[in-house]
Tab-separated table of C-alpha atoms in Angstrom:
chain	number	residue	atom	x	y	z
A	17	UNK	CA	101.803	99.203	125.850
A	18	UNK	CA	102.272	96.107	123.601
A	19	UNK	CA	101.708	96.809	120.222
A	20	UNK	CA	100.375	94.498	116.945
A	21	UNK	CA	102.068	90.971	117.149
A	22	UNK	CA	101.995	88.392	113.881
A	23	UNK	CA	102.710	85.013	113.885
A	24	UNK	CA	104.918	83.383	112.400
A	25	UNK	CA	107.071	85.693	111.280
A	26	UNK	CA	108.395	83.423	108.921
A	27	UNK	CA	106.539	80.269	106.629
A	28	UNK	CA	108.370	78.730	104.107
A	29	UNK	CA	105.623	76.402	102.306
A	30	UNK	CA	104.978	74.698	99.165
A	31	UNK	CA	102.873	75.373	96.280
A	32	UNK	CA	99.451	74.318	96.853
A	33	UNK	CA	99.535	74.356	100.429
A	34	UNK	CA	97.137	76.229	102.754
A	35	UNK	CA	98.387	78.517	105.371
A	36	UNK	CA	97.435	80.391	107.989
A	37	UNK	CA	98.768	83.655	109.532
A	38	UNK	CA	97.999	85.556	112.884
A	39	UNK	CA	97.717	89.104	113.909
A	40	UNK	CA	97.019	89.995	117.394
A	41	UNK	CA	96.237	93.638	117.479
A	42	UNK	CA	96.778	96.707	119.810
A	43	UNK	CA	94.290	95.977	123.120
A	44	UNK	CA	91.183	98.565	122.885
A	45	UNK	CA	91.321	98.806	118.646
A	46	UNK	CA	88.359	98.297	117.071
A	47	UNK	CA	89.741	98.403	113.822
A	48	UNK	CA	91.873	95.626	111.760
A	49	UNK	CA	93.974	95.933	108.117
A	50	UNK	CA	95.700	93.061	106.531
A	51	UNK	CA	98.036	94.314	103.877
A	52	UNK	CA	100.491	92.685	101.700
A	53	UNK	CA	103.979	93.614	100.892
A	54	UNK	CA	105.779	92.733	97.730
A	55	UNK	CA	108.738	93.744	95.142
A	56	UNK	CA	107.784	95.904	92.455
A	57	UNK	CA	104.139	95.995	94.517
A	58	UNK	CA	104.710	98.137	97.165
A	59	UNK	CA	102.105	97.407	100.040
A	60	UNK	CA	98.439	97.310	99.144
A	61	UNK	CA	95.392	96.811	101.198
A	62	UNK	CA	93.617	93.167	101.574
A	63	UNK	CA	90.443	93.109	103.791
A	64	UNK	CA	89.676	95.504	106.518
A	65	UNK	CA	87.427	94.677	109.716
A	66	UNK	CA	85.638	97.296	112.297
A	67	UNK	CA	83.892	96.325	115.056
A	68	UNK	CA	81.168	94.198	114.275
A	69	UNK	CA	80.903	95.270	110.665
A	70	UNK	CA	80.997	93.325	107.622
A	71	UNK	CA	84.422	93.253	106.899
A	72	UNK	CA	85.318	95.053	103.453
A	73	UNK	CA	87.220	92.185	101.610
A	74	UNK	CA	87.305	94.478	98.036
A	75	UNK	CA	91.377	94.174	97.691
A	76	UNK	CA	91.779	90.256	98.226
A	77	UNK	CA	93.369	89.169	95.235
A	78	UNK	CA	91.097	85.767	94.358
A	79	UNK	CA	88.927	83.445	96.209
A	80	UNK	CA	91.568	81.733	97.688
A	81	UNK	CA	92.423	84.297	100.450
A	82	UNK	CA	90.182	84.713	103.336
A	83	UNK	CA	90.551	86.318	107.019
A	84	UNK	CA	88.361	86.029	109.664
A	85	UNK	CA	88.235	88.218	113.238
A	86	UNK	CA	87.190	86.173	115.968
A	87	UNK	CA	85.699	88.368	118.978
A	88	UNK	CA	86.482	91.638	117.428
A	89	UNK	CA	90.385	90.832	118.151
A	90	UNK	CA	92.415	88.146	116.878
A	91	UNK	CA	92.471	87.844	112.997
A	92	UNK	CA	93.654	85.241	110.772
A	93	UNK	CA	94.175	85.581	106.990
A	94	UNK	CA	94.263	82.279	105.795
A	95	UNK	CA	95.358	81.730	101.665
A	96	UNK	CA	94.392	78.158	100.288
A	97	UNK	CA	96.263	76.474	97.647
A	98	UNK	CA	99.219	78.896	97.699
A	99	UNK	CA	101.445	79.975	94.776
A	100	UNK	CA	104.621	81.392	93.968
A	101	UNK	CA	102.930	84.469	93.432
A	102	UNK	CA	101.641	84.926	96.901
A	103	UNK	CA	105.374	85.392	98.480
A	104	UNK	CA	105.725	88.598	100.149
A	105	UNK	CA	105.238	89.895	103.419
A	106	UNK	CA	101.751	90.320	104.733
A	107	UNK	CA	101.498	93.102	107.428
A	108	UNK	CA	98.375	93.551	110.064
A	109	UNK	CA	97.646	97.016	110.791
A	110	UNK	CA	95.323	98.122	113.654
A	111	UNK	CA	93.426	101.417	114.814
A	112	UNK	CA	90.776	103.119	116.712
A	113	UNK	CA	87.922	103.017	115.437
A	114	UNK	CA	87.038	106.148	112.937
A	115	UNK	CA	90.984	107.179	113.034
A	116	UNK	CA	92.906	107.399	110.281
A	117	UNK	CA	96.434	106.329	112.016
A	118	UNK	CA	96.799	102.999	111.639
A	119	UNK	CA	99.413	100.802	113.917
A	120	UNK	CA	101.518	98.382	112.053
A	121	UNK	CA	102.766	94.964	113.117
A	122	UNK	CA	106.594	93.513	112.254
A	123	UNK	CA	104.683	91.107	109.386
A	124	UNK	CA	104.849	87.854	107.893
A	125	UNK	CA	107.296	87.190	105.554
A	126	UNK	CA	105.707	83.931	103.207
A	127	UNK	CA	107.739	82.014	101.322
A	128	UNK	CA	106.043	79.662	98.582
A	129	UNK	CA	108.378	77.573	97.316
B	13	UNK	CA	99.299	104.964	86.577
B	14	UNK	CA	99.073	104.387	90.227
B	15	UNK	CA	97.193	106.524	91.996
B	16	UNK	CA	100.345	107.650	94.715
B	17	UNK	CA	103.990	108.442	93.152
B	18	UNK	CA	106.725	108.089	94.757
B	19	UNK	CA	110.182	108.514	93.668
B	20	UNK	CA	111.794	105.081	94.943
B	21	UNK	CA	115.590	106.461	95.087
B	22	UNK	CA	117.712	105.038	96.300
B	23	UNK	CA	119.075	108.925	97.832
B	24	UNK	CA	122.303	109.105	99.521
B	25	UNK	CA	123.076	111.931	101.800
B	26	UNK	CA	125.796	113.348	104.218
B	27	UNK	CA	125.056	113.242	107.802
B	28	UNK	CA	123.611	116.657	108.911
B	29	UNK	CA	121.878	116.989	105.226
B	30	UNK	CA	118.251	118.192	104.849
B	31	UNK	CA	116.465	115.766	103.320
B	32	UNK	CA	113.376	116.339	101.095
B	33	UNK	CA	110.917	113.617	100.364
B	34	UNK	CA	107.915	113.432	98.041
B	35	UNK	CA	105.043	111.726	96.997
B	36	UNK	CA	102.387	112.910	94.200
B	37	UNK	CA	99.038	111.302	93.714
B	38	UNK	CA	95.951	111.839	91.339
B	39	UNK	CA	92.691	110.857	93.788
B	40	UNK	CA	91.279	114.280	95.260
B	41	UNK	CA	89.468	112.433	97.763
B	42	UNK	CA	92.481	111.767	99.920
B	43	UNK	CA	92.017	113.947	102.978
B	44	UNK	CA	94.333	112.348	105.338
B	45	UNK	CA	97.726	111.612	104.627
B	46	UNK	CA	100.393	109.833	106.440
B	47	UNK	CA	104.597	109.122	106.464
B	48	UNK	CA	106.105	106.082	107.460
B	49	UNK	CA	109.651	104.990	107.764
B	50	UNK	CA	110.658	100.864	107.346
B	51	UNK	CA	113.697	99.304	108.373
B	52	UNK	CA	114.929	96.457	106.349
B	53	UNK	CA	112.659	93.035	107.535
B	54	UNK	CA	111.107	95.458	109.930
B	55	UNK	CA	107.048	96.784	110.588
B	56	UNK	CA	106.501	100.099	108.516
B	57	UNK	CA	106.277	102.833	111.800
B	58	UNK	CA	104.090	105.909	111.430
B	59	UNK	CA	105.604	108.898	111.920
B	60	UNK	CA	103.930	111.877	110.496
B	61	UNK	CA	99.491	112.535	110.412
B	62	UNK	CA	98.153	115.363	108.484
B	63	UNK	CA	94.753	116.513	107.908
B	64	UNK	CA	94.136	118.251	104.658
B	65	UNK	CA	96.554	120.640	103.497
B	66	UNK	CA	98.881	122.695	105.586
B	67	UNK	CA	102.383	121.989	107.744
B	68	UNK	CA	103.140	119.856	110.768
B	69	UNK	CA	106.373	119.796	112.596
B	70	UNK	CA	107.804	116.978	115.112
B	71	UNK	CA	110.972	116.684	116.297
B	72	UNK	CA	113.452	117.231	113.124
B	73	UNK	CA	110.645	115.808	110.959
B	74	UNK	CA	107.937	118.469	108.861
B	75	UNK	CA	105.612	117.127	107.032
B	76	UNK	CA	103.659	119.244	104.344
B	77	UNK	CA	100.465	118.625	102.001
B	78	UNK	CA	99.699	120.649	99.148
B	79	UNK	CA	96.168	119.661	98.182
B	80	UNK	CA	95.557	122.050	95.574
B	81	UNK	CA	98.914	120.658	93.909
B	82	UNK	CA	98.420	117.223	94.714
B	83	UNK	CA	101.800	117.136	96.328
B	84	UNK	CA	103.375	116.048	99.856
B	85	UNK	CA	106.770	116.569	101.708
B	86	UNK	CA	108.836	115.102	104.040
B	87	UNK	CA	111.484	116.945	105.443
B	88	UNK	CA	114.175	115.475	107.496
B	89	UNK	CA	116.495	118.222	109.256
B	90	UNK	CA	120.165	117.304	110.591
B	91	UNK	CA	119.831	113.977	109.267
B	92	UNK	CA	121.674	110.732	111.087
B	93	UNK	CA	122.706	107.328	109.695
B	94	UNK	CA	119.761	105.887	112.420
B	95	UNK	CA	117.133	107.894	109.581
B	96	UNK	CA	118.464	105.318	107.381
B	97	UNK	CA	115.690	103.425	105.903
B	98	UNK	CA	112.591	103.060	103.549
B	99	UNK	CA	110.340	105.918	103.747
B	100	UNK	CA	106.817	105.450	102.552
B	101	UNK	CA	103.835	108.316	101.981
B	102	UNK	CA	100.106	106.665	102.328
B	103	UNK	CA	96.922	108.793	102.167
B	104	UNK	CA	93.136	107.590	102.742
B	105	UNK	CA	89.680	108.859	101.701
B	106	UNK	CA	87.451	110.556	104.409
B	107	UNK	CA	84.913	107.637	105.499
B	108	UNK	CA	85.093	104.221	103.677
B	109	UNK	CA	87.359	102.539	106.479
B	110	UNK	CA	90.431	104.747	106.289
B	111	UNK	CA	91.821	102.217	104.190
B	112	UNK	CA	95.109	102.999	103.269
B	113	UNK	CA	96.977	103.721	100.048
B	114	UNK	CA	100.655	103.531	99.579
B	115	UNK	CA	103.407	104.788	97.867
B	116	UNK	CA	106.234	102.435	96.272
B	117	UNK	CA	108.538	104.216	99.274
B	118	UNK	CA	111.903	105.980	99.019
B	119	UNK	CA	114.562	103.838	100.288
B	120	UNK	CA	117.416	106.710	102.016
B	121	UNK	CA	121.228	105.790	103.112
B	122	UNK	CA	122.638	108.953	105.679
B	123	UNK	CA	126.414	108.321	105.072
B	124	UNK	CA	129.102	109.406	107.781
């Protein structure tokens, strides 16, 4: 079956511009990751949703990131006023809920110029 | 200190080499832990799930957790130049959203 999909998989923007990026994730998973991906970093955890839950937002970096989930599916992680320092790939993750294995989408790689 | 270490390489092999991969990490609250492999500009893919400590084999892959040392392994038997990639250890704490917690990853070239 299809797995996680992100969109775009590339934004180039400019400092101090919003943006807005997608994750679609597997059909039938209650449970939704957002992690980011940078040098010297590694990946580390953002916001997590399950189910109807409030969603556990305790590694977001500052106010300026948010995500929503909109019918327990689609997600959007949405950083305002970006800088230089938020380049790096951000990478949706997905899995039943109570399972451990999460499913990993091909990212978004954001560029703040 | 971070709470998973991982040796970041990078580790060149032959082709046919075992391979032995590692991560340490300090939280004794991880109880399940986890191996992915990442090709350059690619998704990380899982590959490996282990409950608490003991052995699991797929394939050429064997994964092992150590919990009373704190310690995992990856092994990679008869390895090809297609196991070329970044190879990354996560672990998560029973309950609390399975949230998961990385290693910096171990990038590994299989060389004709």
């Amino acid at each position: 079956g299809a797995g996680v999909s992100q969109s775009p998989s590339n934004k180039v923007t400019e400092k101090g511009k919003d943006v807005e990026l997608r994750c679609d994730p597997i059909s039938g998973h209650t449970a939704l990751y957002w992690y980011r991906q940078s040098l010297g970093q590694g990946l580390e955890f953002l916001i997590y949703f399950q189910g109807n839950s409030a969603p556990d937002k305790s590694g977001l970096p500052s106010d300026r990131f948010s995500a929503e989930r909109t019918g327990g599916s689609v997600s959007t992680l949405t950083i305002q006023r970006t800088q230089q320092e938020d380049s790096a790939v951000y990478l949706c993750a997905s899995s039943l809920g109570g399972q451990a294995t999460q499913y990993f989408g091909p990212g978004t790689r954001l560029t703040v110029l | 200190q971070k709470e998973v270490e991982q040796d970041p390489g990078p580790l060149s092999v032959p082709e046919g080499a075992i391979v032995s991969l590692n991560c340490t990490y300090s939280n004794s609250a991880f109880q399940y832990f986890m191996w992915y492999r990442q090709y350059s500009r690619k998704g990380p893919e899982l590959l490996m799930y282990t409950y608490s400590s003991g052995n699991k084999e797929d394939g050429r892959f064997t994964a092992q957790v150590d919990k009373s040392s704190k310690y995992i392994s990856l092994f990679i038997r008869d390895s090809q130049p297609s196991d070329s990639a970044t190879y990354l250890c996560a672990m998560s704490q029973a309950g609390g959203g399975n949230k998961l917690t990385f290693g910096t990853g171990t990038q590994l070239k299989v060389e004709l």
